[in-house]
């Protein structure tokens, strides 16, 4: 092996060694940043849960009125024939088939 080949292999080895070291350092930094981000995200979620609970207590009457207003009426079984015929929203109320 010539002297030039030995120098080339040495510098190639050093290049890859530095490159691997750089990637390992970036990976360690990423793990540290991700850990910090997860902790901060959990704190934010906890804070928002607390604020929502406080707002729920503060506006309890308004929420109850809103929930009651938006409740769907419970269907009391199938409608009778007279209800279906006289219903203005029914197709048969506007049908001229029976005339």
CSV table of N, CA and C in Angstrom, one decimal:
chain,number,residue,atom,x,y,z
A,1,UNK,N,0.9,-1.2,0.0
A,1,UNK,CA,0.0,0.0,0.0
A,1,UNK,C,0.9,1.2,0.0
A,2,UNK,N,0.6,2.1,-0.9
A,2,UNK,CA,1.4,3.3,-1.0
A,2,UNK,C,1.1,4.3,0.2
A,3,UNK,N,2.0,5.3,0.3
A,3,UNK,CA,1.8,6.3,1.3
A,3,UNK,C,0.6,7.1,1.1
A,4,UNK,N,0.3,7.4,-0.2
A,4,UNK,CA,-0.9,8.2,-0.5
A,4,UNK,C,-2.2,7.4,-0.2
A,5,UNK,N,-2.2,6.1,-0.4
A,5,UNK,CA,-3.4,5.3,0.0
A,5,UNK,C,-3.6,5.3,1.5
A,6,UNK,N,-2.5,5.2,2.3
A,6,UNK,CA,-2.6,5.2,3.7
A,6,UNK,C,-3.1,6.5,4.2
A,7,UNK,N,-2.7,7.6,3.6
A,7,UNK,CA,-3.2,9.0,4.0
A,7,UNK,C,-4.7,9.1,3.7
A,8,UNK,N,-5.0,8.6,2.5
A,8,UNK,CA,-6.5,8.6,2.1
A,8,UNK,C,-7.3,7.8,3.1
A,9,UNK,N,-6.9,6.6,3.4
A,9,UNK,CA,-7.7,5.8,4.3
A,9,UNK,C,-7.8,6.4,5.7
A,10,UNK,N,-6.7,7.0,6.2
A,10,UNK,CA,-6.7,7.7,7.5
A,10,UNK,C,-7.7,8.8,7.5
A,11,UNK,N,-7.6,9.7,6.5
A,11,UNK,CA,-8.6,10.8,6.4
A,11,UNK,C,-10.0,10.4,6.2
A,12,UNK,N,-10.2,9.3,5.4
A,12,UNK,CA,-11.6,8.8,5.3
A,12,UNK,C,-12.1,8.2,6.6
A,13,UNK,N,-11.3,7.5,7.3
A,13,UNK,CA,-11.7,7.0,8.6
A,13,UNK,C,-12.0,8.2,9.6
A,14,UNK,N,-11.2,9.2,9.6
A,14,UNK,CA,-11.5,10.4,10.4
A,14,UNK,C,-12.8,11.1,10.0
A,15,UNK,N,-13.0,11.2,8.7
A,15,UNK,CA,-14.2,11.8,8.2
A,15,UNK,C,-15.4,11.1,8.7
A,16,UNK,N,-15.5,9.7,8.6
A,16,UNK,CA,-16.6,9.0,9.0
A,16,UNK,C,-16.7,9.0,10.5
A,17,UNK,N,-15.6,9.0,11.2
A,17,UNK,CA,-15.7,9.0,12.7
A,17,UNK,C,-16.3,10.3,13.1
A,18,UNK,N,-15.9,11.5,12.5
A,18,UNK,CA,-16.5,12.8,12.9
A,18,UNK,C,-18.0,12.8,12.5
A,19,UNK,N,-18.3,12.2,11.4
A,19,UNK,CA,-19.7,12.2,10.9
A,19,UNK,C,-20.6,11.4,11.9
A,20,UNK,N,-20.1,10.3,12.3
A,20,UNK,CA,-20.9,9.4,13.2
A,20,UNK,C,-21.0,10.2,14.6
A,21,UNK,N,-19.9,10.8,15.0
A,21,UNK,CA,-20.0,11.5,16.3
A,21,UNK,C,-21.0,12.7,16.2
A,22,UNK,N,-21.0,13.4,15.0
A,22,UNK,CA,-21.9,14.5,14.9
A,22,UNK,C,-23.4,14.0,14.9
A,23,UNK,N,-23.7,12.8,14.3
A,23,UNK,CA,-25.0,12.3,14.3
A,23,UNK,C,-25.4,11.8,15.7
A,24,UNK,N,-24.5,11.3,16.4
A,24,UNK,CA,-24.8,10.9,17.8
A,24,UNK,C,-25.1,12.1,18.7
A,25,UNK,N,-24.3,13.1,18.5
A,25,UNK,CA,-24.5,14.4,19.3
A,25,UNK,C,-25.9,15.0,18.9
A,26,UNK,N,-26.3,14.9,17.6
A,26,UNK,CA,-27.6,15.5,17.3
A,26,UNK,C,-28.7,14.6,17.8
A,27,UNK,N,-28.5,13.3,17.9
A,27,UNK,CA,-29.5,12.4,18.4
A,27,UNK,C,-29.7,12.6,19.9
A,28,UNK,N,-28.6,12.8,20.7
A,28,UNK,CA,-28.7,13.1,22.1
A,28,UNK,C,-29.4,14.4,22.3
A,29,UNK,N,-29.1,15.4,21.5
A,29,UNK,CA,-29.7,16.7,21.6
A,29,UNK,C,-31.2,16.6,21.3
A,30,UNK,N,-31.6,15.8,20.3
A,30,UNK,CA,-33.0,15.6,20.0
A,30,UNK,C,-33.7,14.9,21.1
A,31,UNK,N,-33.1,13.9,21.7
A,31,UNK,CA,-33.8,13.3,22.9
A,31,UNK,C,-34.0,14.2,24.0
A,32,UNK,N,-33.0,15.1,24.3
A,32,UNK,CA,-33.2,16.0,25.4
A,32,UNK,C,-34.3,17.1,25.1
A,33,UNK,N,-34.3,17.6,23.9
A,33,UNK,CA,-35.3,18.5,23.5
A,33,UNK,C,-36.7,17.9,23.5
A,34,UNK,N,-36.8,16.7,23.0
A,34,UNK,CA,-38.1,16.0,23.0
A,34,UNK,C,-38.6,15.7,24.4
A,35,UNK,N,-37.7,15.4,25.3
A,35,UNK,CA,-38.1,15.2,26.7
A,35,UNK,C,-38.7,16.5,27.3
A,36,UNK,N,-38.0,17.6,27.1
A,36,UNK,CA,-38.4,18.9,27.5
A,36,UNK,C,-39.8,19.2,26.9
A,37,UNK,N,-39.9,19.0,25.6
A,37,UNK,CA,-41.2,19.3,25.0
A,37,UNK,C,-42.3,18.5,25.5
A,38,UNK,N,-42.1,17.2,25.8
A,38,UNK,CA,-43.2,16.3,26.3
A,38,UNK,C,-43.6,16.8,27.7
A,39,UNK,N,-42.6,17.2,28.6
A,39,UNK,CA,-42.9,17.7,29.9
A,39,UNK,C,-43.7,19.0,29.8
A,40,UNK,N,-43.3,19.9,28.9
A,40,UNK,CA,-44.0,21.2,28.7
A,40,UNK,C,-45.4,20.9,28.2
A,41,UNK,N,-45.6,20.0,27.3
A,41,UNK,CA,-46.9,19.7,26.7
A,41,UNK,C,-47.8,19.2,27.8
A,42,UNK,N,-47.3,18.3,28.6
A,42,UNK,CA,-48.1,17.8,29.7
A,42,UNK,C,-48.6,18.9,30.7
A,43,UNK,N,-47.6,19.9,31.0
A,43,UNK,CA,-48.0,21.0,31.8
A,43,UNK,C,-49.1,21.9,31.2
A,44,UNK,N,-49.0,22.1,29.9
A,44,UNK,CA,-50.0,22.9,29.2
A,44,UNK,C,-51.3,22.2,29.2
A,45,UNK,N,-51.3,20.9,29.0
A,45,UNK,CA,-52.6,20.1,29.0
A,45,UNK,C,-53.2,20.2,30.4
A,46,UNK,N,-52.4,20.1,31.4
A,46,UNK,CA,-52.9,20.1,32.8
A,46,UNK,C,-53.5,21.5,33.1
A,47,UNK,N,-52.8,22.6,32.6
A,47,UNK,CA,-53.3,23.9,32.8
A,47,UNK,C,-54.6,24.2,32.1
A,48,UNK,N,-54.7,23.7,30.9
A,48,UNK,CA,-55.9,23.8,30.1
A,48,UNK,C,-57.1,23.1,30.8
A,49,UNK,N,-56.8,21.9,31.3
A,49,UNK,CA,-57.9,21.1,32.0
A,49,UNK,C,-58.4,21.9,33.2
A,50,UNK,N,-57.4,22.5,33.9
A,50,UNK,CA,-57.8,23.3,35.1
A,50,UNK,C,-58.6,24.5,34.7
A,51,UNK,N,-58.2,25.2,33.7
A,51,UNK,CA,-59.0,26.4,33.2
A,51,UNK,C,-60.4,26.0,32.7
A,52,UNK,N,-60.5,24.9,32.0
A,52,UNK,CA,-61.8,24.4,31.5
A,52,UNK,C,-62.7,24.1,32.7
A,53,UNK,N,-62.1,23.4,33.7
A,53,UNK,CA,-62.9,23.1,34.9
A,53,UNK,C,-63.4,24.3,35.6
A,54,UNK,N,-62.5,25.3,35.7
A,54,UNK,CA,-62.9,26.6,36.4
A,54,UNK,C,-64.0,27.3,35.6
A,55,UNK,N,-63.9,27.3,34.2
A,55,UNK,CA,-64.9,27.9,33.4
A,55,UNK,C,-66.2,27.2,33.5
A,56,UNK,N,-66.1,25.8,33.6
A,56,UNK,CA,-67.3,25.0,33.6
A,56,UNK,C,-68.1,25.4,34.9
A,57,UNK,N,-67.4,25.6,36.0
A,57,UNK,CA,-68.1,25.9,37.3
A,57,UNK,C,-68.6,27.4,37.2
A,58,UNK,N,-67.8,28.2,36.6
A,58,UNK,CA,-68.2,29.6,36.5
A,58,UNK,C,-69.4,29.8,35.6
A,59,UNK,N,-69.5,29.1,34.5
A,59,UNK,CA,-70.6,29.3,33.6
A,59,UNK,C,-71.6,28.1,33.6
A,60,UNK,N,-71.7,27.4,34.8
A,60,UNK,CA,-72.5,26.2,34.9
A,60,UNK,C,-74.0,26.4,34.5
A,61,UNK,N,-74.6,27.5,34.9
A,61,UNK,CA,-76.0,27.8,34.5
A,61,UNK,C,-76.1,27.9,33.0
A,62,UNK,N,-75.2,28.7,32.4
A,62,UNK,CA,-75.3,28.9,31.0
A,62,UNK,C,-75.1,27.6,30.2
A,63,UNK,N,-74.1,26.8,30.7
A,63,UNK,CA,-73.9,25.5,30.0
A,63,UNK,C,-75.1,24.6,30.2
A,64,UNK,N,-75.8,24.6,31.4
A,64,UNK,CA,-76.9,23.7,31.6
A,64,UNK,C,-78.1,24.2,30.7
A,65,UNK,N,-78.3,25.5,30.6
A,65,UNK,CA,-79.4,26.0,29.7
A,65,UNK,C,-79.1,25.6,28.2
A,66,UNK,N,-77.8,25.7,27.8
A,66,UNK,CA,-77.4,25.4,26.5
A,66,UNK,C,-77.6,23.9,26.2
A,67,UNK,N,-77.2,23.1,27.2
A,67,UNK,CA,-77.4,21.6,27.0
A,67,UNK,C,-78.8,21.2,26.9
A,68,UNK,N,-79.7,21.8,27.8
A,68,UNK,CA,-81.1,21.5,27.8
A,68,UNK,C,-81.7,22.0,26.5
A,69,UNK,N,-81.3,23.1,25.9
A,69,UNK,CA,-81.9,23.6,24.7
A,69,UNK,C,-81.6,22.7,23.5
A,70,UNK,N,-80.4,22.1,23.6
A,70,UNK,CA,-79.9,21.3,22.4
A,70,UNK,C,-80.3,19.8,22.6
A,71,UNK,N,-81.0,19.4,23.6
A,71,UNK,CA,-81.4,18.0,23.8
A,71,UNK,C,-82.5,17.7,22.7
A,72,UNK,N,-82.3,16.5,22.1
A,72,UNK,CA,-83.3,16.1,21.1
A,72,UNK,C,-84.5,15.5,21.8
A,73,UNK,N,-85.7,15.8,21.4
A,73,UNK,CA,-86.9,15.1,22.0
A,73,UNK,C,-86.8,13.6,21.7
A,74,UNK,N,-87.3,12.9,22.7
A,74,UNK,CA,-87.3,11.4,22.6
A,74,UNK,C,-88.5,11.0,21.8
A,75,UNK,N,-88.3,10.2,20.8
A,75,UNK,CA,-89.4,9.7,19.9
A,75,UNK,C,-90.2,8.7,20.7
A,76,UNK,N,-91.5,9.0,20.8
A,76,UNK,CA,-92.4,8.1,21.6
A,76,UNK,C,-93.1,7.0,20.7
A,77,UNK,N,-92.2,6.3,20.0
A,77,UNK,CA,-92.8,5.2,19.2
A,77,UNK,C,-93.1,5.7,17.8
A,78,UNK,N,-93.7,4.9,17.0
A,78,UNK,CA,-94.0,5.3,15.6
A,78,UNK,C,-95.3,6.3,15.7
A,79,UNK,N,-95.4,7.2,14.7
A,79,UNK,CA,-96.5,8.1,14.7
A,79,UNK,C,-97.7,7.4,14.1
A,80,UNK,N,-98.9,7.9,14.5
A,80,UNK,CA,-100.1,7.4,14.0
A,80,UNK,C,-100.3,7.9,12.6
A,81,UNK,N,-101.3,7.3,11.9
A,81,UNK,CA,-101.6,7.7,10.6
A,81,UNK,C,-102.1,9.1,10.5
A,82,UNK,N,-102.9,9.6,11.4
A,82,UNK,CA,-103.4,10.9,11.4
A,82,UNK,C,-102.3,11.9,11.5
A,83,UNK,N,-101.3,11.6,12.4
A,83,UNK,CA,-100.1,12.5,12.6
A,83,UNK,C,-99.3,12.6,11.3
A,84,UNK,N,-99.2,11.4,10.6
A,84,UNK,CA,-98.4,11.4,9.4
A,84,UNK,C,-99.1,12.2,8.3
A,85,UNK,N,-100.4,12.1,8.2
A,85,UNK,CA,-101.2,12.7,7.1
A,85,UNK,C,-101.2,14.2,7.3
A,86,UNK,N,-101.5,14.7,8.6
A,86,UNK,CA,-101.7,16.1,8.9
A,86,UNK,C,-100.3,16.8,9.2
A,87,UNK,N,-99.2,16.1,9.1
A,87,UNK,CA,-98.0,16.8,9.4
A,87,UNK,C,-97.6,17.7,8.2
A,88,UNK,N,-97.4,19.0,8.4
A,88,UNK,CA,-97.0,19.8,7.2
A,88,UNK,C,-95.7,19.5,6.6
A,89,UNK,N,-94.8,18.9,7.4
A,89,UNK,CA,-93.5,18.5,6.8
A,89,UNK,C,-93.5,17.2,6.1
A,90,UNK,N,-94.7,16.5,6.1
A,90,UNK,CA,-94.8,15.2,5.5
A,90,UNK,C,-95.0,15.4,4.0
A,91,UNK,N,-94.6,14.4,3.2
A,91,UNK,CA,-94.8,14.4,1.8
A,91,UNK,C,-96.3,14.3,1.4
A,92,UNK,N,-97.0,13.4,2.2
A,92,UNK,CA,-98.4,13.1,1.9
A,92,UNK,C,-99.3,14.4,2.2
A,93,UNK,N,-98.8,15.3,3.0
A,93,UNK,CA,-99.7,16.5,3.2
A,93,UNK,C,-99.7,17.4,2.0
A,94,UNK,N,-98.8,17.3,1.1
A,94,UNK,CA,-98.7,18.1,-0.1
A,94,UNK,C,-99.0,17.2,-1.4
A,95,UNK,N,-99.3,16.0,-1.1
A,95,UNK,CA,-99.6,15.1,-2.3
A,95,UNK,C,-101.0,15.3,-2.8
A,96,UNK,N,-101.1,15.3,-4.1
A,96,UNK,CA,-102.4,15.5,-4.7
A,96,UNK,C,-102.9,14.1,-5.3
A,97,UNK,N,-102.3,13.0,-4.8
A,97,UNK,CA,-102.7,11.7,-5.3
A,97,UNK,C,-104.1,11.4,-4.8
A,98,UNK,N,-104.4,11.8,-3.5
A,98,UNK,CA,-105.7,11.4,-2.9
A,98,UNK,C,-106.8,12.3,-3.4
A,99,UNK,N,-106.6,13.3,-4.2
A,99,UNK,CA,-107.7,14.2,-4.6
A,99,UNK,C,-108.3,13.7,-5.9
